[in-house]
XYZ file of N, CA and C in Angstrom:
369
model
N 14.242 15.482 -8.394
C 13.083 16.345 -8.379
C 11.984 15.710 -7.523
N 11.187 16.543 -6.911
C 10.135 16.073 -6.011
C 8.926 15.516 -6.740
N 8.848 15.677 -8.040
C 7.670 15.229 -8.777
C 7.516 13.719 -8.727
N 8.594 12.985 -8.755
C 8.512 11.525 -8.690
C 8.000 11.069 -7.328
N 8.276 11.830 -6.291
C 7.794 11.468 -4.954
C 6.279 11.523 -4.851
N 5.654 12.351 -5.671
C 4.197 12.458 -5.639
C 3.524 11.159 -6.063
N 4.200 10.374 -6.882
C 3.657 9.089 -7.317
C 4.188 7.953 -6.451
N 5.463 8.029 -6.098
C 6.126 6.918 -5.408
C 5.670 6.790 -3.947
N 5.503 7.894 -3.253
C 5.161 7.823 -1.824
C 3.805 7.165 -1.553
N 2.731 7.501 -2.294
C 1.479 6.763 -2.050
C 1.586 5.273 -2.386
N 2.334 4.936 -3.426
C 2.502 3.524 -3.770
C 3.315 2.789 -2.703
N 4.326 3.445 -2.167
C 5.107 2.852 -1.083
C 4.267 2.689 0.175
N 3.433 3.673 0.468
C 2.546 3.570 1.633
C 1.544 2.439 1.451
N 1.068 2.240 0.215
C 0.145 1.128 -0.041
C 0.830 -0.207 0.171
N 2.093 -0.288 -0.162
C 2.846 -1.525 0.036
C 3.114 -1.783 1.519
N 3.373 -0.732 2.291
C 3.728 -0.887 3.708
C 2.520 -1.008 4.635
N 1.356 -0.579 4.198
C 0.180 -0.560 5.074
C -0.216 -1.936 5.602
N -0.298 -2.995 4.783
C -0.679 -4.297 5.356
C 0.330 -4.826 6.376
N 1.612 -4.617 6.133
C 2.621 -5.061 7.095
C 2.547 -4.260 8.380
N 2.324 -2.964 8.248
C 2.214 -2.118 9.431
C 0.930 -2.406 10.192
N -0.119 -2.841 9.479
C -1.376 -3.176 10.124
C -1.274 -4.385 11.023
N -0.326 -5.274 10.752
C -0.121 -6.428 11.637
C 0.526 -6.015 12.945
N 1.308 -4.954 12.914
C 1.982 -4.479 14.123
C 1.053 -3.575 14.930
N 0.484 -2.566 14.270
C -0.380 -1.612 14.954
C -1.436 -1.107 13.980
N -2.680 -1.345 14.293
C -3.757 -0.915 13.415
C -3.869 0.608 13.374
N -3.571 1.258 14.482
C -3.634 2.717 14.529
C -2.589 3.368 13.637
N -1.389 2.797 13.620
C -0.349 3.336 12.741
C -0.699 3.124 11.276
N -1.297 1.988 10.960
C -1.703 1.729 9.582
C -2.799 2.698 9.157
N -3.672 3.083 10.097
C -4.741 4.027 9.776
C -4.193 5.428 9.550
N -3.114 5.791 10.229
C -2.579 7.144 10.126
C -1.467 7.300 9.088
N -0.941 6.202 8.578
C 0.130 6.301 7.578
C -0.381 6.965 6.305
N -1.539 6.571 5.836
C -2.100 7.136 4.613
C -2.334 8.633 4.688
N -3.057 9.124 5.695
C -3.257 10.572 5.781
C -1.956 11.357 5.947
N -0.976 10.788 6.650
C 0.301 11.482 6.785
C 0.994 11.613 5.428
N 0.975 10.550 4.648
C 1.587 10.596 3.318
C 0.815 11.541 2.407
N -0.511 11.528 2.485
C -1.314 12.409 1.656
C -1.074 13.882 1.981
N -0.974 14.205 3.261
C -0.683 15.590 3.649
C 0.722 16.001 3.232
N 1.680 15.092 3.349
C 3.041 15.389 2.917
C 3.085 15.640 1.415
N 2.371 14.826 0.650
C 2.336 15.005 -0.809
C 1.625 16.298 -1.186
N 0.580 16.664 -0.449
C -0.084 17.945 -0.700
C 0.874 19.103 -0.433
N 1.699 18.979 0.593
C 2.722 19.989 0.848
C 3.764 20.047 -0.257
N 4.131 18.890 -0.813
C 5.064 18.872 -1.943
C 4.460 19.554 -3.165
N 3.171 19.351 -3.396
C 2.500 20.024 -4.511
C 2.535 21.535 -4.308
N 2.256 21.985 -3.092
C 2.302 23.425 -2.812
C 3.720 23.965 -2.994
N 4.717 23.185 -2.588
C 6.110 23.603 -2.756
C 6.485 23.706 -4.235
N 6.069 22.738 -5.028
C 6.356 22.781 -6.460
C 5.624 23.938 -7.138
N 4.405 24.216 -6.684
C 3.621 25.299 -7.264
C 4.280 26.655 -6.987
N 4.753 26.843 -5.754
C 5.327 28.130 -5.364
C 6.795 28.264 -5.734
N 7.395 27.186 -6.230
C 8.813 27.191 -6.568
C 9.127 28.119 -7.725
N 8.215 28.267 -8.658
C 8.411 29.169 -9.776
C 9.132 28.556 -10.958
N 9.292 27.248 -10.981
C 9.990 26.602 -12.092
C 9.027 25.870 -13.025
N 7.768 26.273 -13.024
C 6.784 25.604 -13.872
C 6.717 26.296 -15.227
N 6.457 25.616 -16.271
C 6.277 24.181 -16.433
C 7.611 23.443 -16.405
N 7.560 22.213 -15.994
C 8.754 21.368 -15.916
C 8.382 19.967 -16.367
N 9.376 19.233 -16.805
C 9.132 17.841 -17.198
C 10.209 16.970 -16.589
N 9.871 15.717 -16.398
C 10.781 14.764 -15.782
C 10.654 13.442 -16.521
N 11.775 12.974 -17.051
C 11.798 11.668 -17.719
C 12.291 10.653 -16.702
N 11.417 9.743 -16.293
C 11.767 8.748 -15.285
C 12.608 7.636 -15.898
N 13.570 7.167 -15.173
C 14.406 6.067 -15.633
C 15.518 6.490 -16.568
N 15.604 7.762 -16.910
C 16.663 8.227 -17.783
C 16.409 7.976 -19.261
N 15.223 7.511 -19.614
C 14.905 7.260 -21.017
C 14.197 8.472 -21.609
N 14.360 8.667 -22.885
C 13.686 9.765 -23.581
C 12.175 9.514 -23.580
N 11.366 10.549 -23.716
C 9.913 10.401 -23.612
C 9.251 9.355 -24.505
N 9.685 9.040 -25.696
C 8.953 7.974 -26.396
C 9.137 6.596 -25.756
N 10.249 6.368 -25.080
C 10.524 5.054 -24.508
C 10.244 4.974 -23.013
N 10.356 6.062 -22.309
C 10.195 6.041 -20.863
C 8.962 6.812 -20.421
N 8.709 6.761 -19.127
C 7.578 7.488 -18.554
C 7.975 8.950 -18.407
N 7.106 9.814 -18.839
C 7.379 11.246 -18.865
C 6.337 11.946 -17.995
N 6.784 12.609 -16.924
C 5.893 13.396 -16.075
C 6.017 14.858 -16.453
N 4.902 15.511 -16.634
C 4.887 16.916 -17.023
C 4.176 17.706 -15.936
N 4.845 18.732 -15.439
C 4.303 19.540 -14.349
C 3.943 20.925 -14.871
N 2.701 21.260 -14.775
C 2.234 22.611 -15.033
C 1.187 22.921 -13.964
N 0.723 24.159 -13.882
C -0.234 24.478 -12.813
C -1.510 23.641 -12.848
N -2.017 23.314 -14.035
C -3.231 22.515 -14.113
C -2.996 21.090 -13.622
N -1.879 20.483 -13.995
C -1.559 19.131 -13.542
C -1.365 19.102 -12.030
N -0.722 20.118 -11.483
C -0.543 20.171 -10.030
C -1.871 20.404 -9.307
N -2.774 21.148 -9.943
C -4.092 21.338 -9.350
C -4.843 20.016 -9.274
N -4.763 19.206 -10.342
C -5.411 17.898 -10.323
C -4.752 16.966 -9.307
N -3.429 17.020 -9.193
C -2.739 16.188 -8.201
C -3.141 16.597 -6.783
N -3.236 17.886 -6.538
C -3.665 18.360 -5.223
C -5.106 17.929 -4.941
N -5.962 17.971 -5.961
C -7.342 17.521 -5.788
C -7.385 16.033 -5.465
N -6.522 15.244 -6.089
C -6.477 13.806 -5.791
C -6.116 13.590 -4.331
N -5.101 14.277 -3.847
C -4.666 14.078 -2.466
C -5.726 14.539 -1.472
N -6.323 15.691 -1.713
C -7.309 16.208 -0.763
C -8.610 15.405 -0.793
N -9.027 14.967 -1.971
C -10.256 14.166 -2.035
C -10.047 12.767 -1.463
N -8.861 12.206 -1.618
C -8.570 10.920 -0.984
C -8.562 11.077 0.533
N -8.018 12.177 1.004
C -8.020 12.452 2.440
C -9.440 12.674 2.954
N -10.263 13.307 2.144
C -11.654 13.545 2.530
C -12.447 12.242 2.606
N -12.148 11.310 1.720
C -12.862 10.042 1.711
C -12.216 8.944 2.530
N -11.232 9.287 3.348
C -10.517 8.293 4.148
C -11.442 7.695 5.211
N -11.487 6.357 5.341
C -12.346 5.735 6.365
C -11.712 5.857 7.758
N -12.075 6.916 8.496
C -11.415 7.193 9.766
C -11.832 6.234 10.867
N -13.083 5.888 10.966
C -13.540 5.079 12.091
C -13.488 3.594 11.807
N -14.056 3.199 10.717
C -14.098 1.774 10.396
C -13.447 1.556 9.042
N -12.428 0.741 9.049
C -11.748 0.421 7.811
C -10.743 -0.686 8.059
N -10.425 -1.403 7.012
C -9.439 -2.466 7.128
C -8.141 -1.995 6.495
N -7.080 -2.708 6.788
C -5.802 -2.340 6.193
C -5.834 -2.519 4.677
N -6.650 -3.438 4.197
C -6.804 -3.607 2.753
C -7.448 -2.383 2.108
N -8.429 -1.795 2.789
C -9.057 -0.575 2.269
C -8.073 0.583 2.258
N -7.269 0.682 3.300
C -6.266 1.749 3.349
C -5.254 1.587 2.216
N -4.819 0.363 1.991
C -3.838 0.108 0.934
C -4.436 0.389 -0.441
N -5.690 0.000 -0.656
C -6.321 0.262 -1.950
C -6.534 1.748 -2.198
N -6.860 2.499 -1.160
C -6.998 3.942 -1.328
C -5.662 4.595 -1.677
N -4.590 4.108 -1.084
C -3.281 4.669 -1.413
C -2.852 4.275 -2.827
N -3.193 3.061 -3.261
C -2.929 2.681 -4.649
C -3.715 3.572 -5.607
N -4.957 3.861 -5.266
C -5.772 4.723 -6.095
C -5.199 6.134 -6.149
N -4.718 6.636 -5.025
C -4.134 7.982 -4.995
C -2.856 8.039 -5.832
N -2.005 7.033 -5.713
C -0.774 7.020 -6.500
C -1.038 6.909 -7.988
N -1.969 6.041 -8.378
C -2.285 5.875 -9.798
C -2.980 7.114 -10.359
N -3.842 7.727 -9.589
C -4.522 8.938 -10.063
C -3.551 10.101 -10.197
N -2.585 10.180 -9.309
C -1.572 11.225 -9.422
C -0.702 11.000 -10.645
N -0.347 9.755 -10.902
C 0.428 9.451 -12.110
C -0.372 9.802 -13.356
N -1.670 9.584 -13.316
C -2.528 9.955 -14.438
C -2.560 11.472 -14.617
N -2.652 12.207 -13.520
C -2.714 13.670 -13.603
C -1.400 14.265 -14.101
N -0.278 13.646 -13.757
C 1.028 14.191 -14.140
C 1.606 13.570 -15.394
N 0.865 12.674 -16.013
C 1.382 11.980 -17.194
C 1.590 12.962 -18.338
N 2.688 12.775 -19.041
C 3.031 13.692 -20.109
C 2.653 13.219 -21.491
N 2.108 12.023 -21.633
C 1.726 11.542 -22.959
C 0.484 10.658 -22.864
N -0.150 10.465 -23.993
C -1.391 9.705 -24.022
C -1.181 8.201 -23.826
N 0.002 7.688 -24.149
C 0.252 6.265 -23.997
C 0.178 5.845 -22.532
N 0.756 6.631 -21.640
C 0.706 6.307 -20.210
C -0.700 6.472 -19.648
N -1.467 7.394 -20.184
C -2.840 7.555 -19.727
C -3.671 6.357 -20.142
N -3.414 5.827 -21.338
C -4.156 4.672 -21.817
C -3.811 3.463 -20.987
């Protein structure tokens, strides 16, 4: 399911940004917005898919033991807001690779918070 990609892709981009920044600063600056736009497209795809509400148990564990992502229109609206507001606040002209990586970590964690299916993961 594409729901796990909404959390994993920003975290992966945050991990790759410092390494990519050593090779090309321009690519490191554009990796984040590309991932954010792709994730916003995934949210739109999930919204228009017509299979909502849906849930996803990550790792194959039942919800009391594993992480449980719950997708409904409100959760997808918050996830879309996270991606668009992170894109709006992106430091386009002046920024370091550390700032880009931290923004992507914030986007991934905020999306996980928006899609979390239980209070334990939110805490």
